[in-house]
mmCIF file of C-alpha atoms in Angstrom:
data_model
loop_
_atom_site.group_PDB
_atom_site.id
_atom_site.type_symbol
_atom_site.label_atom_id
_atom_site.label_comp_id
_atom_site.label_asym_id
_atom_site.label_seq_id
_atom_site.Cartn_x
_atom_site.Cartn_y
_atom_site.Cartn_z
ATOM 1 C CA MET A 333 0.174 -0.113 -0.059
ATOM 2 C CA LEU A 334 1.287 3.273 -0.608
ATOM 3 C CA THR A 335 2.217 5.790 2.201
ATOM 4 C CA LEU A 336 1.415 9.155 1.120
ATOM 5 C CA SER A 337 4.670 10.937 2.465
ATOM 6 C CA HIS A 338 5.668 13.385 -0.206
ATOM 7 C CA THR A 339 4.595 16.036 -2.317
ATOM 8 C CA GLN A 340 3.930 13.993 -5.844
ATOM 9 C CA ASP A 341 2.466 11.063 -3.869
ATOM 10 C CA PHE A 342 -0.604 13.422 -2.847
ATOM 11 C CA ILE A 343 -0.420 15.040 -6.311
ATOM 12 C CA ASP A 344 -0.743 11.504 -8.050
ATOM 13 C CA THR A 345 -3.837 10.346 -5.917
ATOM 14 C CA GLU A 346 -5.858 13.850 -6.327
ATOM 15 C CA GLU A 347 -5.088 13.836 -10.091
ATOM 16 C CA ARG A 348 -6.174 10.247 -9.932
ATOM 17 C CA TYR A 349 -9.363 10.382 -7.827
ATOM 18 C CA GLY A 350 -9.964 13.953 -8.602
ATOM 19 C CA ALA A 351 -12.073 16.049 -10.761
ATOM 20 C CA HIS A 352 -9.417 17.696 -13.052
ATOM 21 C CA ASN A 353 -11.195 21.143 -12.858
ATOM 22 C CA TYR A 354 -8.548 23.174 -10.961
ATOM 23 C CA HIS A 355 -4.985 23.373 -12.229
ATOM 24 C CA PRO A 356 -3.067 24.327 -9.006
ATOM 25 C CA LEU A 357 0.892 25.046 -8.290
ATOM 26 C CA PRO A 358 2.682 21.887 -7.269
ATOM 27 C CA VAL A 359 2.616 22.327 -3.682
ATOM 28 C CA VAL A 360 0.844 20.163 -0.917
ATOM 29 C CA LEU A 361 0.248 22.197 2.080
ATOM 30 C CA SER A 362 -0.793 20.686 5.600
ATOM 31 C CA LYS A 363 -0.565 23.294 7.860
ATOM 32 C CA GLY A 364 -1.223 27.336 8.203
ATOM 33 C CA GLU A 365 -1.091 29.903 10.841
ATOM 34 C CA GLY A 366 -1.089 33.842 10.570
ATOM 35 C CA VAL A 367 0.279 34.731 7.246
ATOM 36 C CA TYR A 368 2.051 31.373 7.078
ATOM 37 C CA LEU A 369 1.699 28.032 5.179
ATOM 38 C CA TRP A 370 3.721 24.546 5.196
ATOM 39 C CA ASP A 371 3.867 21.773 2.791
ATOM 40 C CA VAL A 372 3.965 18.454 3.280
ATOM 41 C CA GLU A 373 7.886 18.478 3.286
ATOM 42 C CA GLY A 374 7.808 21.151 6.051
ATOM 43 C CA LYS A 375 8.884 24.088 3.825
ATOM 44 C CA GLN A 376 7.493 27.063 4.984
ATOM 45 C CA TYR A 377 5.845 29.789 2.820
ATOM 46 C CA PHE A 378 4.121 33.033 2.847
ATOM 47 C CA ASP A 379 0.733 33.249 1.696
ATOM 48 C CA PHE A 380 -0.118 35.904 -1.080
ATOM 49 C CA LEU A 381 -3.417 34.338 -2.130
ATOM 50 C CA SER A 382 -5.339 33.766 1.356
ATOM 51 C CA ALA A 383 -7.427 31.474 -0.569
ATOM 52 C CA TYR A 384 -8.790 34.256 -2.525
ATOM 53 C CA SER A 385 -9.181 36.667 0.070
ATOM 54 C CA ALA A 386 -11.285 34.247 2.614
ATOM 55 C CA VAL A 387 -8.472 33.961 5.610
ATOM 56 C CA ASN A 388 -8.499 38.016 5.836
ATOM 57 C CA GLN A 389 -7.719 37.294 9.358
ATOM 58 C CA GLY A 390 -4.813 34.779 9.221
ATOM 59 C CA HIS A 391 -4.659 31.235 9.067
ATOM 60 C CA CYS A 392 -6.177 29.202 11.802
ATOM 61 C CA HIS A 393 -6.571 32.632 13.978
ATOM 62 C CA PRO A 394 -7.009 31.166 17.403
ATOM 63 C CA ARG A 395 -10.304 33.381 18.250
ATOM 64 C CA ILE A 396 -12.023 31.975 15.457
ATOM 65 C CA ILE A 397 -11.175 28.317 16.388
ATOM 66 C CA ASN A 398 -12.048 28.737 19.449
ATOM 67 C CA ALA A 399 -15.458 30.100 18.682
ATOM 68 C CA LEU A 400 -15.585 27.032 15.918
ATOM 69 C CA VAL A 401 -14.699 24.555 18.840
ATOM 70 C CA THR A 402 -17.218 25.773 21.523
ATOM 71 C CA GLN A 403 -20.108 25.943 18.905
ATOM 72 C CA ALA A 404 -19.403 22.698 17.364
ATOM 73 C CA GLN A 405 -19.829 21.081 20.536
ATOM 74 C CA GLN A 406 -23.212 22.756 21.148
ATOM 75 C CA LEU A 407 -24.963 22.775 18.114
ATOM 76 C CA THR A 408 -23.884 22.707 14.594
ATOM 77 C CA LEU A 409 -27.062 22.313 12.180
ATOM 78 C CA THR A 410 -31.044 22.564 12.989
ATOM 79 C CA SER A 411 -31.960 23.493 9.280
ATOM 80 C CA ARG A 412 -34.523 26.362 9.117
ATOM 81 C CA ALA A 413 -37.408 24.578 9.567
ATOM 82 C CA PHE A 414 -36.678 25.571 13.544
ATOM 83 C CA TYR A 415 -35.282 29.015 15.249
ATOM 84 C CA ASN A 416 -31.609 28.466 16.664
ATOM 85 C CA ASP A 417 -29.972 30.362 19.157
ATOM 86 C CA GLN A 418 -26.994 31.701 17.012
ATOM 87 C CA LEU A 419 -28.290 32.964 13.987
ATOM 88 C CA GLY A 420 -30.576 35.959 15.318
ATOM 89 C CA LYS A 421 -27.396 37.229 17.186
ATOM 90 C CA ALA A 422 -25.126 36.981 13.669
ATOM 91 C CA GLU A 423 -27.843 38.641 11.432
ATOM 92 C CA GLU A 424 -28.164 41.511 14.159
ATOM 93 C CA TYR A 425 -24.756 41.920 14.255
ATOM 94 C CA VAL A 426 -23.941 42.002 10.312
ATOM 95 C CA CYS A 427 -27.299 44.181 9.942
ATOM 96 C CA GLN A 428 -25.902 47.106 12.517
ATOM 97 C CA LEU A 429 -22.205 46.365 11.031
ATOM 98 C CA PHE A 430 -22.992 47.336 7.593
ATOM 99 C CA GLY A 431 -26.353 49.326 8.049
ATOM 100 C CA TYR A 432 -28.888 47.460 6.620
ATOM 101 C CA ASN A 433 -32.566 46.042 8.193
ATOM 102 C CA LYS A 434 -32.240 42.495 6.633
ATOM 103 C CA ALA A 435 -29.851 39.396 6.549
ATOM 104 C CA LEU A 436 -30.252 36.543 4.723
ATOM 105 C CA PHE A 437 -27.455 33.946 5.406
ATOM 106 C CA MET A 438 -26.288 31.249 2.824
ATOM 107 C CA ASN A 439 -22.781 29.282 2.011
ATOM 108 C CA SER A 440 -21.109 29.929 -0.752
ATOM 109 C CA GLY A 441 -20.539 33.416 -2.736
ATOM 110 C CA ALA A 442 -22.490 31.979 -5.836
ATOM 111 C CA GLU A 443 -25.194 31.159 -3.687
ATOM 112 C CA ALA A 444 -25.473 34.655 -2.273
ATOM 113 C CA VAL A 445 -24.963 35.717 -5.862
ATOM 114 C CA GLU A 446 -28.352 33.998 -6.592
ATOM 115 C CA THR A 447 -29.956 35.149 -3.862
ATOM 116 C CA ALA A 448 -29.567 38.752 -4.806
ATOM 117 C CA ILE A 449 -30.372 38.030 -8.273
ATOM 118 C CA LYS A 450 -34.039 36.409 -7.079
ATOM 119 C CA LEU A 451 -34.547 39.422 -4.670
ATOM 120 C CA ALA A 452 -34.013 41.493 -7.271
ATOM 121 C CA ARG A 453 -36.445 39.963 -9.492
ATOM 122 C CA LYS A 454 -39.079 39.784 -6.769
ATOM 123 C CA TRP A 455 -38.729 43.279 -6.195
ATOM 124 C CA ALA A 456 -39.156 44.332 -9.712
ATOM 125 C CA TYR A 457 -42.414 42.373 -9.806
ATOM 126 C CA GLN A 458 -43.712 43.552 -6.196
ATOM 127 C CA HIS A 459 -42.476 46.967 -6.378
ATOM 128 C CA LYS A 460 -41.295 48.415 -9.835
ATOM 129 C CA GLY A 461 -44.521 46.679 -11.536
ATOM 130 C CA ILE A 462 -42.589 45.080 -14.196
ATOM 131 C CA ALA A 463 -44.410 42.457 -15.834
ATOM 132 C CA ASP A 464 -44.143 39.293 -15.193
ATOM 133 C CA ASN A 465 -41.095 37.202 -16.648
ATOM 134 C CA ARG A 466 -39.550 40.416 -18.253
ATOM 135 C CA ALA A 467 -37.606 41.626 -15.355
ATOM 136 C CA HIS A 468 -33.750 42.198 -16.717
ATOM 137 C CA ILE A 469 -30.515 42.605 -14.905
ATOM 138 C CA LEU A 470 -27.307 44.233 -16.276
ATOM 139 C CA VAL A 471 -23.868 42.990 -15.502
ATOM 140 C CA ALA A 472 -20.303 44.256 -16.146
ATOM 141 C CA GLY A 473 -18.135 42.953 -18.885
ATOM 142 C CA GLY A 474 -15.043 41.239 -17.137
ATOM 143 C CA ASN A 475 -17.709 39.795 -14.515
ATOM 144 C CA PHE A 476 -16.908 37.138 -12.302
ATOM 145 C CA HIS A 477 -19.433 36.148 -9.523
ATOM 146 C CA GLY A 478 -19.581 32.466 -9.723
ATOM 147 C CA ARG A 479 -19.933 29.232 -11.358
ATOM 148 C CA THR A 480 -23.335 28.029 -11.275
ATOM 149 C CA THR A 481 -25.360 27.702 -14.486
ATOM 150 C CA GLY A 482 -27.425 30.944 -13.772
ATOM 151 C CA ILE A 483 -24.333 33.174 -13.351
ATOM 152 C CA VAL A 484 -22.182 31.572 -16.103
ATOM 153 C CA SER A 485 -25.090 32.637 -18.523
ATOM 154 C CA PHE A 486 -23.770 36.473 -17.972
ATOM 155 C CA SER A 487 -19.919 35.742 -18.351
ATOM 156 C CA ASP A 488 -17.864 36.513 -20.910
ATOM 157 C CA SER A 489 -15.193 34.346 -20.139
ATOM 158 C CA PRO A 490 -15.207 31.493 -22.439
ATOM 159 C CA GLU A 491 -13.481 29.458 -20.003
ATOM 160 C CA SER A 492 -16.349 29.545 -17.225
ATOM 161 C CA LYS A 493 -19.228 29.732 -20.168
ATOM 162 C CA ASP A 494 -18.287 27.535 -23.443
ATOM 163 C CA GLN A 495 -20.237 24.340 -23.582
ATOM 164 C CA PHE A 496 -22.128 24.916 -20.472
ATOM 165 C CA GLY A 497 -25.423 26.369 -22.033
ATOM 166 C CA PRO A 498 -28.111 26.618 -23.108
ATOM 167 C CA TYR A 499 -27.857 29.523 -20.900
ATOM 168 C CA LEU A 500 -30.273 31.805 -18.566
ATOM 169 C CA PRO A 501 -32.014 34.783 -20.321
ATOM 170 C CA GLY A 502 -32.341 38.093 -18.734
ATOM 171 C CA PHE A 503 -29.188 39.890 -18.666
ATOM 172 C CA THR A 504 -27.176 42.313 -20.518
ATOM 173 C CA ILE A 505 -23.552 42.791 -20.554
ATOM 174 C CA VAL A 506 -22.007 46.434 -20.368
ATOM 175 C CA PRO A 507 -18.478 47.506 -20.287
ATOM 176 C CA TYR A 508 -17.020 47.748 -16.714
ATOM 177 C CA ASN A 509 -16.188 51.516 -15.854
ATOM 178 C CA ASP A 510 -18.185 52.874 -18.724
ATOM 179 C CA LEU A 511 -21.073 55.324 -17.337
ATOM 180 C CA GLU A 512 -21.782 56.316 -20.605
ATOM 181 C CA ALA A 513 -22.961 52.833 -21.530
ATOM 182 C CA LEU A 514 -24.726 51.906 -18.651
ATOM 183 C CA GLU A 515 -26.932 55.019 -18.822
ATOM 184 C CA ALA A 516 -27.681 54.263 -22.355
ATOM 185 C CA GLN A 517 -28.497 50.452 -21.330
ATOM 186 C CA LEU A 518 -30.883 52.255 -18.593
ATOM 187 C CA LYS A 519 -32.474 54.663 -20.868
ATOM 188 C CA SER A 520 -33.253 51.898 -23.552
ATOM 189 C CA ASN A 521 -34.807 49.453 -21.108
ATOM 190 C CA PRO A 522 -37.479 50.081 -18.817
ATOM 191 C CA ASP A 523 -37.579 46.100 -17.418
ATOM 192 C CA ILE A 524 -33.950 46.869 -15.933
ATOM 193 C CA CYS A 525 -34.405 46.183 -12.434
ATOM 194 C CA ALA A 526 -30.499 45.686 -11.259
ATOM 195 C CA PHE A 527 -27.107 46.436 -11.935
ATOM 196 C CA LEU A 528 -24.857 43.570 -10.389
ATOM 197 C CA VAL A 529 -21.264 44.854 -10.162
ATOM 198 C CA GLU A 530 -17.812 44.484 -8.292
ATOM 199 C CA PRO A 531 -16.509 47.444 -6.791
ATOM 200 C CA ILE A 532 -13.265 46.223 -8.110
ATOM 201 C CA GLN A 533 -12.607 43.435 -10.213
ATOM 202 C CA GLY A 534 -11.053 40.226 -8.697
ATOM 203 C CA GLU A 535 -11.000 37.411 -11.174
ATOM 204 C CA ALA A 536 -10.561 39.857 -14.188
ATOM 205 C CA GLY A 537 -7.177 40.691 -12.623
ATOM 206 C CA VAL A 538 -7.607 43.514 -9.711
ATOM 207 C CA ILE A 539 -9.175 45.911 -12.452
ATOM 208 C CA VAL A 540 -9.698 48.999 -10.223
ATOM 209 C CA PRO A 541 -12.041 51.593 -11.883
ATOM 210 C CA GLN A 542 -12.041 55.405 -12.027
ATOM 211 C CA GLU A 543 -12.543 57.588 -9.053
ATOM 212 C CA GLY A 544 -16.053 57.964 -8.768
ATOM 213 C CA TYR A 545 -17.399 55.137 -10.555
ATOM 214 C CA LEU A 546 -19.137 53.255 -8.147
ATOM 215 C CA ALA A 547 -20.718 56.468 -6.820
ATOM 216 C CA ALA A 548 -22.038 57.719 -10.308
ATOM 217 C CA VAL A 549 -23.089 54.074 -11.110
ATOM 218 C CA HIS A 550 -25.053 54.621 -7.749
ATOM 219 C CA ASN A 551 -26.718 57.782 -8.655
ATOM 220 C CA LEU A 552 -27.913 56.449 -11.943
ATOM 221 C CA CYS A 553 -29.314 53.762 -10.428
ATOM 222 C CA LYS A 554 -31.666 55.900 -8.186
ATOM 223 C CA GLN A 555 -32.284 58.000 -11.296
ATOM 224 C CA TYR A 556 -33.759 55.175 -12.867
ATOM 225 C CA ASN A 557 -35.636 52.910 -10.093
ATOM 226 C CA VAL A 558 -32.834 50.209 -10.639
ATOM 227 C CA LEU A 559 -31.431 48.434 -7.516
ATOM 228 C CA LEU A 560 -27.352 48.496 -7.173
ATOM 229 C CA LEU A 561 -26.233 44.945 -6.210
ATOM 230 C CA ALA A 562 -22.552 45.550 -5.047
ATOM 231 C CA ASP A 563 -20.831 41.934 -5.079
ATOM 232 C CA GLU A 564 -18.104 42.211 -2.486
ATOM 233 C CA ILE A 565 -17.168 38.784 -1.909
ATOM 234 C CA GLN A 566 -13.980 39.347 -2.945
ATOM 235 C CA THR A 567 -13.420 42.963 -1.989
ATOM 236 C CA GLY A 568 -15.283 43.303 1.273
ATOM 237 C CA ILE A 569 -14.233 42.219 4.816
ATOM 238 C CA GLY A 570 -11.428 44.736 4.990
ATOM 239 C CA ARG A 571 -9.614 43.413 1.981
ATOM 240 C CA THR A 572 -9.209 46.681 0.209
ATOM 241 C CA GLY A 573 -8.405 49.071 3.064
ATOM 242 C CA LYS A 574 -11.988 49.481 4.276
ATOM 243 C CA LEU A 575 -14.712 47.407 5.586
ATOM 244 C CA LEU A 576 -16.034 47.285 2.126
ATOM 245 C CA ALA A 577 -14.824 48.604 -1.058
ATOM 246 C CA SER A 578 -18.111 50.481 -1.938
ATOM 247 C CA TYR A 579 -16.903 53.096 0.945
ATOM 248 C CA TYR A 580 -14.422 54.576 -0.720
ATOM 249 C CA ASP A 581 -17.292 56.090 -2.690
ATOM 250 C CA ASP A 582 -19.541 56.481 -0.045
ATOM 251 C CA VAL A 583 -21.881 54.056 -1.275
ATOM 252 C CA GLN A 584 -24.448 51.803 0.338
ATOM 253 C CA ALA A 585 -25.645 49.677 -2.285
ATOM 254 C CA ASP A 586 -29.245 48.594 -2.434
ATOM 255 C CA VAL A 587 -28.157 44.821 -2.133
ATOM 256 C CA LEU A 588 -25.013 43.855 -0.546
ATOM 257 C CA ILE A 589 -23.156 40.374 -1.317
ATOM 258 C CA ILE A 590 -20.460 39.118 0.970
ATOM 259 C CA GLY A 591 -19.023 36.016 1.691
ATOM 260 C CA LYS A 592 -15.196 34.544 1.632
ATOM 261 C CA ALA A 593 -13.787 35.986 4.751
ATOM 262 C CA MET A 594 -16.929 36.233 6.829
ATOM 263 C CA ALA A 595 -16.012 32.665 8.361
ATOM 264 C CA GLY A 596 -12.050 33.366 8.289
ATOM 265 C CA GLY A 597 -11.727 30.465 6.343
ATOM 266 C CA VAL A 598 -12.784 28.265 8.477
ATOM 267 C CA LEU A 599 -16.156 27.012 6.827
ATOM 268 C CA PRO A 600 -18.011 28.502 4.028
ATOM 269 C CA VAL A 601 -20.648 31.390 4.509
ATOM 270 C CA SER A 602 -22.017 33.993 2.853
ATOM 271 C CA ALA A 603 -24.888 36.737 3.061
ATOM 272 C CA VAL A 604 -27.156 38.911 1.150
ATOM 273 C CA LEU A 605 -27.852 41.779 3.063
ATOM 274 C CA ALA A 606 -31.030 44.287 2.019
ATOM 275 C CA ASN A 607 -33.551 46.804 3.691
ATOM 276 C CA ASP A 608 -37.102 45.808 4.313
ATOM 277 C CA ASP A 609 -38.667 47.038 0.944
ATOM 278 C CA VAL A 610 -36.326 44.476 -1.083
ATOM 279 C CA MET A 611 -35.390 41.386 1.547
ATOM 280 C CA LEU A 612 -39.382 41.018 2.383
ATOM 281 C CA CYS A 613 -39.826 40.469 -0.932
ATOM 282 C CA ILE A 614 -39.288 36.840 -0.672
ATOM 283 C CA ARG A 615 -41.628 34.828 1.663
ATOM 284 C CA PRO A 616 -41.777 31.656 3.794
ATOM 285 C CA GLY A 617 -40.849 28.857 0.765
ATOM 286 C CA GLU A 618 -39.886 30.714 -1.774
ATOM 287 C CA HIS A 619 -35.975 30.518 -0.909
ATOM 288 C CA GLY A 620 -33.953 28.651 1.150
ATOM 289 C CA SER A 621 -31.184 26.453 1.963
ATOM 290 C CA THR A 622 -30.345 23.811 4.400
ATOM 291 C CA PHE A 623 -27.005 24.719 5.534
ATOM 292 C CA GLY A 624 -27.651 28.581 5.352
ATOM 293 C CA GLY A 625 -27.640 30.134 8.860
ATOM 294 C CA ASN A 626 -26.564 27.194 10.562
ATOM 295 C CA PRO A 627 -25.481 27.787 14.278
ATOM 296 C CA LEU A 628 -22.087 26.872 13.712
ATOM 297 C CA ALA A 629 -21.415 29.525 10.775
ATOM 298 C CA ALA A 630 -23.770 31.946 12.556
ATOM 299 C CA ALA A 631 -21.306 31.582 15.907
ATOM 300 C CA VAL A 632 -17.777 32.113 13.634
ATOM 301 C CA SER A 633 -19.097 34.589 11.383
ATOM 302 C CA VAL A 634 -19.691 36.947 14.729
ATOM 303 C CA THR A 635 -16.212 36.424 15.900
ATOM 304 C CA ALA A 636 -14.272 36.534 12.584
ATOM 305 C CA LEU A 637 -16.077 39.997 11.541
ATOM 306 C CA LYS A 638 -15.166 40.999 15.421
ATOM 307 C CA VAL A 639 -11.375 40.131 14.717
ATOM 308 C CA ILE A 640 -11.447 42.582 11.727
ATOM 309 C CA ALA A 641 -12.403 45.169 13.754
ATOM 310 C CA ASP A 642 -10.650 44.624 16.709
ATOM 311 C CA GLU A 643 -7.421 43.997 15.056
ATOM 312 C CA GLU A 644 -7.986 47.151 13.108
ATOM 313 C CA LEU A 645 -7.356 44.978 9.814
ATOM 314 C CA PRO A 646 -8.553 47.033 6.994
ATOM 315 C CA GLU A 647 -6.464 50.045 8.299
ATOM 316 C CA ASN A 648 -3.373 47.659 8.612
ATOM 317 C CA ALA A 649 -4.887 46.694 4.741
ATOM 318 C CA PHE A 650 -4.386 50.057 3.267
ATOM 319 C CA GLU A 651 -1.374 51.070 4.917
ATOM 320 C CA LEU A 652 0.531 47.746 3.788
ATOM 321 C CA GLY A 653 -1.215 48.048 0.683
ATOM 322 C CA LEU A 654 0.329 51.652 0.038
ATOM 323 C CA THR A 655 3.808 50.095 0.993
ATOM 324 C CA PHE A 656 3.264 46.726 -1.402
ATOM 325 C CA ARG A 657 2.380 49.269 -4.550
ATOM 326 C CA GLU A 658 5.266 51.551 -4.007
ATOM 327 C CA ARG A 659 7.431 48.813 -3.615
ATOM 328 C CA MET A 660 6.358 47.174 -7.149
ATOM 329 C CA GLN A 661 6.402 50.375 -8.946
ATOM 330 C CA GLN A 662 10.112 50.758 -8.000
ATOM 331 C CA LEU A 663 10.237 46.839 -9.436
ATOM 332 C CA GLN A 664 8.594 47.990 -12.283
ATOM 333 C CA ASN A 665 10.583 51.312 -12.903
ATOM 334 C CA SER A 666 13.550 48.502 -12.857
ATOM 335 C CA TYR A 667 11.973 46.196 -15.417
ATOM 336 C CA PRO A 668 9.763 48.063 -17.870
ATOM 337 C CA ARG A 669 9.970 45.432 -20.192
ATOM 338 C CA ILE A 670 8.892 42.451 -17.786
ATOM 339 C CA ILE A 671 6.485 44.377 -15.371
ATOM 340 C CA THR A 672 3.760 46.459 -17.506
ATOM 341 C CA ALA A 673 1.389 47.483 -14.838
ATOM 342 C CA VAL A 674 0.807 47.432 -11.280
ATOM 343 C CA ARG A 675 -2.483 48.054 -9.387
ATOM 344 C CA GLY A 676 -4.437 47.803 -6.708
ATOM 345 C CA ARG A 677 -6.512 48.887 -3.171
ATOM 346 C CA GLY A 678 -5.595 47.602 0.032
ATOM 347 C CA LEU A 679 -4.287 44.491 0.131
ATOM 348 C CA LEU A 680 -5.998 43.647 -3.127
ATOM 349 C CA ASN A 681 -3.108 43.856 -5.914
ATOM 350 C CA ALA A 682 -1.806 42.749 -9.071
ATOM 351 C CA ILE A 683 1.272 43.119 -11.483
ATOM 352 C CA ASP A 684 1.071 42.260 -15.221
ATOM 353 C CA ILE A 685 3.878 40.735 -16.980
ATOM 354 C CA ALA A 686 4.751 41.261 -20.320
ATOM 355 C CA GLY A 687 3.835 38.792 -23.424
ATOM 356 C CA GLY A 688 6.783 37.656 -25.633
ATOM 357 C CA LEU A 689 9.238 36.800 -22.901
ATOM 358 C CA ASN A 690 10.952 33.401 -22.610
ATOM 359 C CA PHE A 691 8.974 33.164 -19.571
ATOM 360 C CA THR A 692 5.234 33.404 -18.274
ATOM 361 C CA ALA A 693 3.466 34.820 -15.064
ATOM 362 C CA TRP A 694 3.060 30.880 -14.296
ATOM 363 C CA ASP A 695 6.535 30.484 -14.379
ATOM 364 C CA VAL A 696 7.124 33.715 -12.220
ATOM 365 C CA CYS A 697 4.682 32.053 -9.928
ATOM 366 C CA MET A 698 6.620 28.736 -9.475
ATOM 367 C CA LYS A 699 10.005 30.966 -8.747
ATOM 368 C CA LEU A 700 8.079 32.828 -6.156
ATOM 369 C CA LYS A 701 7.017 29.299 -4.932
ATOM 370 C CA ASP A 702 10.829 28.029 -4.743
ATOM 371 C CA ASN A 703 11.628 31.044 -2.973
ATOM 372 C CA GLY A 704 8.877 30.758 -0.014
ATOM 373 C CA LEU A 705 5.878 32.864 -1.578
ATOM 374 C CA LEU A 706 2.793 31.467 -2.990
ATOM 375 C CA ALA A 707 0.631 33.451 -5.293
ATOM 376 C CA LYS A 708 -1.324 32.466 -8.641
ATOM 377 C CA PRO A 709 -1.549 33.832 -12.146
ATOM 378 C CA THR A 710 -5.105 34.896 -13.988
ATOM 379 C CA HIS A 711 -5.663 35.403 -17.437
ATOM 380 C CA GLY A 712 -2.516 34.306 -18.157
ATOM 381 C CA HIS A 713 -0.491 37.409 -17.524
ATOM 382 C CA THR A 714 -1.610 38.623 -14.356
ATOM 383 C CA ILE A 715 -0.098 37.768 -10.726
ATOM 384 C CA ARG A 716 -2.672 38.443 -7.603
ATOM 385 C CA PHE A 717 -0.855 39.271 -4.752
ATOM 386 C CA SER A 718 -3.453 39.288 -1.671
ATOM 387 C CA PRO A 719 -1.577 38.002 1.967
ATOM 388 C CA PRO A 720 -3.575 38.030 4.973
ATOM 389 C CA LEU A 721 -4.605 41.122 6.390
ATOM 390 C CA VAL A 722 -2.658 40.433 9.643
ATOM 391 C CA ILE A 723 0.797 40.620 7.768
ATOM 392 C CA THR A 724 3.017 43.207 9.410
ATOM 393 C CA ALA A 725 5.087 45.886 8.429
ATOM 394 C CA GLN A 726 8.833 43.756 8.506
ATOM 395 C CA GLN A 727 6.932 40.770 7.029
ATOM 396 C CA MET A 728 5.742 42.866 3.860
ATOM 397 C CA ASP A 729 9.224 43.838 3.183
ATOM 398 C CA THR A 730 10.460 40.757 3.448
ATOM 399 C CA CYS A 731 7.805 39.449 0.957
ATOM 400 C CA CYS A 732 8.465 42.278 -1.313
ATOM 401 C CA ASP A 733 12.300 41.233 -1.456
ATOM 402 C CA ILE A 734 11.113 38.004 -2.289
ATOM 403 C CA ILE A 735 9.132 39.030 -5.091
ATOM 404 C CA GLU A 736 11.996 41.688 -6.345
ATOM 405 C CA LYS A 737 14.324 38.531 -5.936
ATOM 406 C CA THR A 738 12.540 36.482 -8.138
ATOM 407 C CA VAL A 739 12.096 38.875 -11.189
ATOM 408 C CA THR A 740 15.737 39.468 -11.144
ATOM 409 C CA GLU A 741 16.334 35.633 -11.212
ATOM 410 C CA MET A 742 13.728 35.217 -14.353
ATOM 411 C CA VAL A 743 15.829 37.456 -16.048
ATOM 412 C CA SER A 744 19.186 36.817 -15.294
#
């Protein structure tokens, strides 16, 4: 019998028995603490992906783990057939934290996006007076909101969409960061009920819109009686240097979608928040989830969100994000033919690697791994850098040194 004691053994087993729907870096992780990860060989790495921003509070944060263990010993799941003693407290906490009347807890980010779409359509028929089955939703080009068949219907990424049809109707893509195109659509179709958008596009390569974009979007939505659905699954919970990326534009979206770091990477939790006029459009029996709002998730979420505030992690993300981008811009100045762009907000950042070189962004990430830092490319040429928000200034300097060393090694 094979003893799994080496990296390749684990990889081979997963390749044999698992679906081939991911292309991971060839590293097998077995332990995490704070900003660090360790592989099965005992090598230590800096984590600069944070499980796609799900572990903003750092790996295995002791307060979050303690909340998990304590609640797991009491009650984990009741379904929503009954009340439990944790969900109401969690709903109250997130409503007060983000400034809404109501919260609807789900599990994955994709589930939360689907929930927001259903809410918007119900609101369209009950409040805006749109005829049945005619409600229309605008989405942004380059969007990524999940991988359900409904969500991929309005993706413009062939990788996400091709050969998963037939596609769900009722969506139109407008260019991201283009107010004129958005208003043209709003003017042309009175059946539009919502605009679903990421304040910063994460999967697209950390695309930051022009200053004031979201505020202008919100004003247009108000003008045309359309709901603004803000997908802050990746950008929220302190990642961009504020509790929500929307706050850079002083925007309170009509519907807020959050997830990922809601539970500090301990278990999947997401939520949709809205005021009564939107949320109460859905009545008993019309939407739900067996695991959504379970007492374990509720208890862990409150603690995870309190860690964000108590440890001032958005503030840390803001300051160290400035440090990171300054160092990367210096690196770009040194290697302008290698690094073609540096962008981001807070600790959600990216660099672009030029095409036509004898190496790719993937190769850079492989060399970063060898040098003790884990990051992942997206769209072939972009490398995202999103460490846990608990990273210190000293650790950030060390990591920037690793990135600089790696780029230098790639061109030498």
